[in-house]
Short mmCIF file of C-alpha atoms in Angstrom, two decimals:
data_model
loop_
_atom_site.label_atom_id
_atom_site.label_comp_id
_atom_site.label_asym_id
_atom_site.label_seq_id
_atom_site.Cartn_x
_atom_site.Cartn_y
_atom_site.Cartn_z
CA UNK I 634 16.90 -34.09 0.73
CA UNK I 635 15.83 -33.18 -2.73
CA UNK I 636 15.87 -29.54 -2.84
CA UNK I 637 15.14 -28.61 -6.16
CA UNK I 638 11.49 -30.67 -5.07
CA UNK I 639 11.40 -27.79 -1.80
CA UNK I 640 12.09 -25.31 -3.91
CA UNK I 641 9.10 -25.94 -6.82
CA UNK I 642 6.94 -26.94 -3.71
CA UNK I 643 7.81 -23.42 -2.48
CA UNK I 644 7.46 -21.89 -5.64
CA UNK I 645 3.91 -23.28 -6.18
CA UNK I 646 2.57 -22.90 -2.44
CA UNK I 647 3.47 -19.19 -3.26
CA UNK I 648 2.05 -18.68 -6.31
CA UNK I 649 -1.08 -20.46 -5.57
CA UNK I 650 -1.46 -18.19 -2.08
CA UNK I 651 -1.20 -15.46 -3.68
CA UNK I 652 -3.89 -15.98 -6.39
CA UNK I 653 -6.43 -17.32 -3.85
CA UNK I 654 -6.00 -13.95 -2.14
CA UNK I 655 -7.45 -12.40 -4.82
CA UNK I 656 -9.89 -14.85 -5.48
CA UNK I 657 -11.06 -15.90 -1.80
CA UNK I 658 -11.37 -12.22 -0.45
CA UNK I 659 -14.51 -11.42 -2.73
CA UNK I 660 -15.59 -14.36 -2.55
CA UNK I 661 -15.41 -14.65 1.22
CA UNK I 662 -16.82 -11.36 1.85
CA UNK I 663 -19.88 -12.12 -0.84
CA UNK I 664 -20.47 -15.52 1.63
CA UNK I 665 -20.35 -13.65 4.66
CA UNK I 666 -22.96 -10.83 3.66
CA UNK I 667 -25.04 -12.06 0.96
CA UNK I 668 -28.86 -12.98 1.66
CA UNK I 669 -29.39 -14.96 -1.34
CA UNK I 670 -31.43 -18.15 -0.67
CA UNK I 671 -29.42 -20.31 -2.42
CA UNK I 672 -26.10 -19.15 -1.47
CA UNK I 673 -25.54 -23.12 0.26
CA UNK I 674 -24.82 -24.44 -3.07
CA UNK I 675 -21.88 -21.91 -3.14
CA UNK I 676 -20.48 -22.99 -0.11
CA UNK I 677 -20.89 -26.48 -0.55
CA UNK I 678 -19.11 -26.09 -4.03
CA UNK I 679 -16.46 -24.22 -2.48
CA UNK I 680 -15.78 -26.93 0.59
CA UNK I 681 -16.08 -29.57 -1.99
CA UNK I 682 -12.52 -29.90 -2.56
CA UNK I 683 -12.71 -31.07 1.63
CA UNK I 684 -14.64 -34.12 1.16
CA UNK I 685 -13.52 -35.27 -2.47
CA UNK I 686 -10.75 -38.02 -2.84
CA UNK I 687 -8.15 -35.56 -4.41
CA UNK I 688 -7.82 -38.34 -7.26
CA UNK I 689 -11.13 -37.45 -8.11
CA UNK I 690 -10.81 -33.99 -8.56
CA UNK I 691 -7.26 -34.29 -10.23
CA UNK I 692 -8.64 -36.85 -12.57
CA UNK I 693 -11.69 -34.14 -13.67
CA UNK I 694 -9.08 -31.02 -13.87
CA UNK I 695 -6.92 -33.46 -15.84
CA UNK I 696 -9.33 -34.12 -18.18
CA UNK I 697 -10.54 -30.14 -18.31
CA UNK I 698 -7.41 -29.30 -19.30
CA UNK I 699 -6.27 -32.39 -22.00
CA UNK I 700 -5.79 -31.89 -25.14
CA UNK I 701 -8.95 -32.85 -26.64
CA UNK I 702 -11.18 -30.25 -24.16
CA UNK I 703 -11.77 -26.43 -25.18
CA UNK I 704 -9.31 -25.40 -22.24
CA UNK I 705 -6.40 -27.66 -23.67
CA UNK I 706 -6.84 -26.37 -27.31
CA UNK I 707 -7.26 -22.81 -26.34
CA UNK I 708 -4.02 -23.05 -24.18
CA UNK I 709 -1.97 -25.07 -27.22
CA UNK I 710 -2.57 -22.47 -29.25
CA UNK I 711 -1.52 -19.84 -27.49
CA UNK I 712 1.67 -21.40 -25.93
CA UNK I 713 2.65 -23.66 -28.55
CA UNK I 714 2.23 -26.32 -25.92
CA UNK I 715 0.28 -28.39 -23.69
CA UNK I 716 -1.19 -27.82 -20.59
CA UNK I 717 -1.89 -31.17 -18.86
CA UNK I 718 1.29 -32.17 -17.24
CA UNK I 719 3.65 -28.39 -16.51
CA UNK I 720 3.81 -26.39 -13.84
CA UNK I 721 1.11 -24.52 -15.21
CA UNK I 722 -1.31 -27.37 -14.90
CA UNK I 723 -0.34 -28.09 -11.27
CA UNK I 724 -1.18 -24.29 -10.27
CA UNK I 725 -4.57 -24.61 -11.79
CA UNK I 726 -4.96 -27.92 -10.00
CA UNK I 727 -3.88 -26.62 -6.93
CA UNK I 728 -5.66 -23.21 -6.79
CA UNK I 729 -9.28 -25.77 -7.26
CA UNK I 730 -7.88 -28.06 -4.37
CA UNK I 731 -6.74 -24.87 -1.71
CA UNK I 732 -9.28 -22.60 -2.77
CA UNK I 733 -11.54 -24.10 0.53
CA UNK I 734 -8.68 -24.08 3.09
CA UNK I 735 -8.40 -20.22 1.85
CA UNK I 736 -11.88 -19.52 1.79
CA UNK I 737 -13.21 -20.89 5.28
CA UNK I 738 -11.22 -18.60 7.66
CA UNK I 739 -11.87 -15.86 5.64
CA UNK I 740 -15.40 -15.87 5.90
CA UNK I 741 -15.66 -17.00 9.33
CA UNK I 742 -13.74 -13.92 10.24
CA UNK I 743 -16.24 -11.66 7.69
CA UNK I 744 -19.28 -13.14 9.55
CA UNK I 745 -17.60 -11.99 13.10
CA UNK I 746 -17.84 -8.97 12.27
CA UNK I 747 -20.54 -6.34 13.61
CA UNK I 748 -22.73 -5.65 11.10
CA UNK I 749 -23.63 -1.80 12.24
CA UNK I 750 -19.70 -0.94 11.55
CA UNK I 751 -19.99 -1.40 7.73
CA UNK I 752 -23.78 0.14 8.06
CA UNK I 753 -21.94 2.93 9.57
CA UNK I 754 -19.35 3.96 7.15
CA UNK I 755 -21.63 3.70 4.53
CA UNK I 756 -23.93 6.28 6.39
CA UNK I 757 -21.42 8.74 6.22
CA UNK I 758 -20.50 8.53 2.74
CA UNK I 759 -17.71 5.97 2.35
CA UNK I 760 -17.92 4.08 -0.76
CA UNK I 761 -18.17 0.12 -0.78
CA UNK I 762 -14.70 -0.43 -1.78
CA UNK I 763 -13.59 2.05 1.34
CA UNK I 764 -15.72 0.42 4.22
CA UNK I 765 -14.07 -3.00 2.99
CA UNK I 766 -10.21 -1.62 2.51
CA UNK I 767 -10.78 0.72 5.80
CA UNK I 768 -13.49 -1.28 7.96
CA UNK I 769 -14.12 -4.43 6.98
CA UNK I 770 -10.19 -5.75 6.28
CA UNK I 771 -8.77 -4.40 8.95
CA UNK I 772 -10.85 -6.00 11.74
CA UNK I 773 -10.83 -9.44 9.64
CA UNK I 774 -7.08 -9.20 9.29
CA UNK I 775 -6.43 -12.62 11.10
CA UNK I 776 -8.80 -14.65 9.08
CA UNK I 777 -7.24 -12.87 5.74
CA UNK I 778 -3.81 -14.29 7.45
CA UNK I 779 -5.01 -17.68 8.52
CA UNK I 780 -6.43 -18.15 5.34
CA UNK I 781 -3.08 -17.46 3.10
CA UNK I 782 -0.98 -19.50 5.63
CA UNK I 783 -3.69 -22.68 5.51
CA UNK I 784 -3.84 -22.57 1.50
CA UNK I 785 0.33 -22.09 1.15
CA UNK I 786 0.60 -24.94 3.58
CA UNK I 787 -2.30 -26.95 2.31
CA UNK I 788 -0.27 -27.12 -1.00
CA UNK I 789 3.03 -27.71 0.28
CA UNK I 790 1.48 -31.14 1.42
CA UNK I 791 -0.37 -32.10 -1.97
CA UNK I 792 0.22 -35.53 -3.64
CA UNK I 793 -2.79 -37.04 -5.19
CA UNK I 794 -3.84 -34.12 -6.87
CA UNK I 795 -0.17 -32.58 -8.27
CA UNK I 796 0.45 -36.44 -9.13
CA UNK I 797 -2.78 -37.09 -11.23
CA UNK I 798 -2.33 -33.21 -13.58
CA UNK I 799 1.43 -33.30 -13.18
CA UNK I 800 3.14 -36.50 -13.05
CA UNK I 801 6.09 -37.20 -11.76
CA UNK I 802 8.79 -34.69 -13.93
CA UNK I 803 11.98 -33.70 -11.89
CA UNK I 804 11.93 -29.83 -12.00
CA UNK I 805 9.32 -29.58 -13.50
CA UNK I 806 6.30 -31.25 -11.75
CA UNK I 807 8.15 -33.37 -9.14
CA UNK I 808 6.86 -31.53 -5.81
CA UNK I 809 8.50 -32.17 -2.27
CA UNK I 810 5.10 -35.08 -1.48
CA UNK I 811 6.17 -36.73 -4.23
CA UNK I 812 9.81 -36.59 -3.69
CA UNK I 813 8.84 -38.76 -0.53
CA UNK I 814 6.63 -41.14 -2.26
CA UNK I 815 9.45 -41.78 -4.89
CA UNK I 816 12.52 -42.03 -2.02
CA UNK I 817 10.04 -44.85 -0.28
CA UNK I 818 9.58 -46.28 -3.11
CA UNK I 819 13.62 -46.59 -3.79
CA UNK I 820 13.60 -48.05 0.08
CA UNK I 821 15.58 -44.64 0.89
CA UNK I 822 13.98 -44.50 4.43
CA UNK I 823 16.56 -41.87 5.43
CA UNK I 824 16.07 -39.37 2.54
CA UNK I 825 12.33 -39.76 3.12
CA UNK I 826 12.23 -39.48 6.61
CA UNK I 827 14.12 -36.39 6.65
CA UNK I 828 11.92 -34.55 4.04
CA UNK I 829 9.34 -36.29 5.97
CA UNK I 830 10.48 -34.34 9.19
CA UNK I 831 10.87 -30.91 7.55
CA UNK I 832 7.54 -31.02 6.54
CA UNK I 833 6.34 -32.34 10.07
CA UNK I 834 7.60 -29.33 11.80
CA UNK I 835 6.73 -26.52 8.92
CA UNK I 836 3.02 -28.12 9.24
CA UNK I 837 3.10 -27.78 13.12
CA UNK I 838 4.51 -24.13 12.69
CA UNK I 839 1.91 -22.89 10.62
CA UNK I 840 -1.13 -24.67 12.71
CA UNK I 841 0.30 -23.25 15.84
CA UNK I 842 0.41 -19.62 13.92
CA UNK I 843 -3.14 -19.95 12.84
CA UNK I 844 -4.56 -21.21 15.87
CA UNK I 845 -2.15 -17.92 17.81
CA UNK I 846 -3.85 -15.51 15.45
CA UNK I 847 -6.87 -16.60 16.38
CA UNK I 848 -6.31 -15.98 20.10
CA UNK I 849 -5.26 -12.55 19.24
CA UNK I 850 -6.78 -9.94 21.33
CA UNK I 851 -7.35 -7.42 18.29
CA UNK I 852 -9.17 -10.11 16.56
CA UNK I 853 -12.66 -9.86 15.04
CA UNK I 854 -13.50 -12.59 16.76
CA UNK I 855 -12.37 -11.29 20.66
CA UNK I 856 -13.98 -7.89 19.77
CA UNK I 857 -17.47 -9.05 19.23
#
């Protein structure tokens, strides 16, 4: 078992969940309640990350963030170093390729809700920010939950994209789907097979804890 490879997986599932939560919940609630005509586009920019071959996408962030691009220069002269192939990179990368899985539940859960609640709090005074900390969060709560657990999962299990920004740099860039990739590789069947089976049963944990929060009886979705 290579656990320094757990331990950046870990440290970059966490990291990226935690941005996306900041990200996804405006987001997310602007998808759920915004009339605008073209809001599809949105949504089908946001669930691209679904349907393209995560080469693809790594290959385009890898390029957005070389060091001939505006990102790349910008980021060299502020760090003294390059972006394309640190942890940094594989954050960025990662945030682009979870930002969907985080998204989706989140908005579902949004759109559940009964419109007359928010309607109502607003009638008697609250301000926007209020009727979402106070109404609107509160009976979304599993979709806000589902949503962090799918994206820190989602990039526990990344290879294509991690491999095409990051490379393959022990503690540095080396992630736990790598790890696996490189022990098959070296015909270490064992080594790989027991990584393999850690991340068999963490994935089948965190389904089984999405798919109970959904069932939840205090969820938007069983109070509508």
């Amino acid at each position: 078992m290579d656990w320094t490879a757990v331990g950046l997986s870990l440290r970059l599932a966490a990291i990226v969940a935690g941005v996306l939560l900041l990200i996804a919940l405006p987001l997310a609630h602007w998808l759920a309640f915004s009339t605008w005509r073209w809001k599809f586009l949105v949504e089908a920019m946001v669930s691209l990350p679904i349907v393209l071959p995560p080469t693809v996408l790594g290959f385009y962030v890898l390029l957005a963030i070389g060091s001939r691009s505006p990102l790349g220069r910008l980021w060299e002269r502020l760090t003294g170093h390059g972006l394309a192939f640190t942890f940094d990179a594989l954050v960025l990368a990662s945030i682009l390729y979870s930002l969907p899985f985080a998204v989706q539940p989140m908005a579902a859960a949004f759109s559940q809700l009964d419109r007359t609640l928010p309607e109502a709090a607003a009638t008697l005074g609250a301000t926007r920010w209020r009727t979402f900390t106070q109404v609107v969060l509160p009976l979304s709560i599993e979709g806000v939950v589902a949503g962090g657990v799918l994206s820190f999962a989602h990039t526990i299990g990344e290879f294509g994209v991690v491999l095409m920004v990051g490379g393959n740099l022990p503690g540095i860039t080396r992630t736990v789907s790598i790890s696996i990739y490189d022990q098959v590789q070296g015909l270490q069947y064992e080594s790989a097979n027991a990584t393999a089976l850690v991340l068999l049963a963490f994935s089948f944990v965190v389904l089984a804890v999405v798919y109970a929060l959904m069932r939840r009886p205090w969820s938007a979705a069983a109070m509508s």
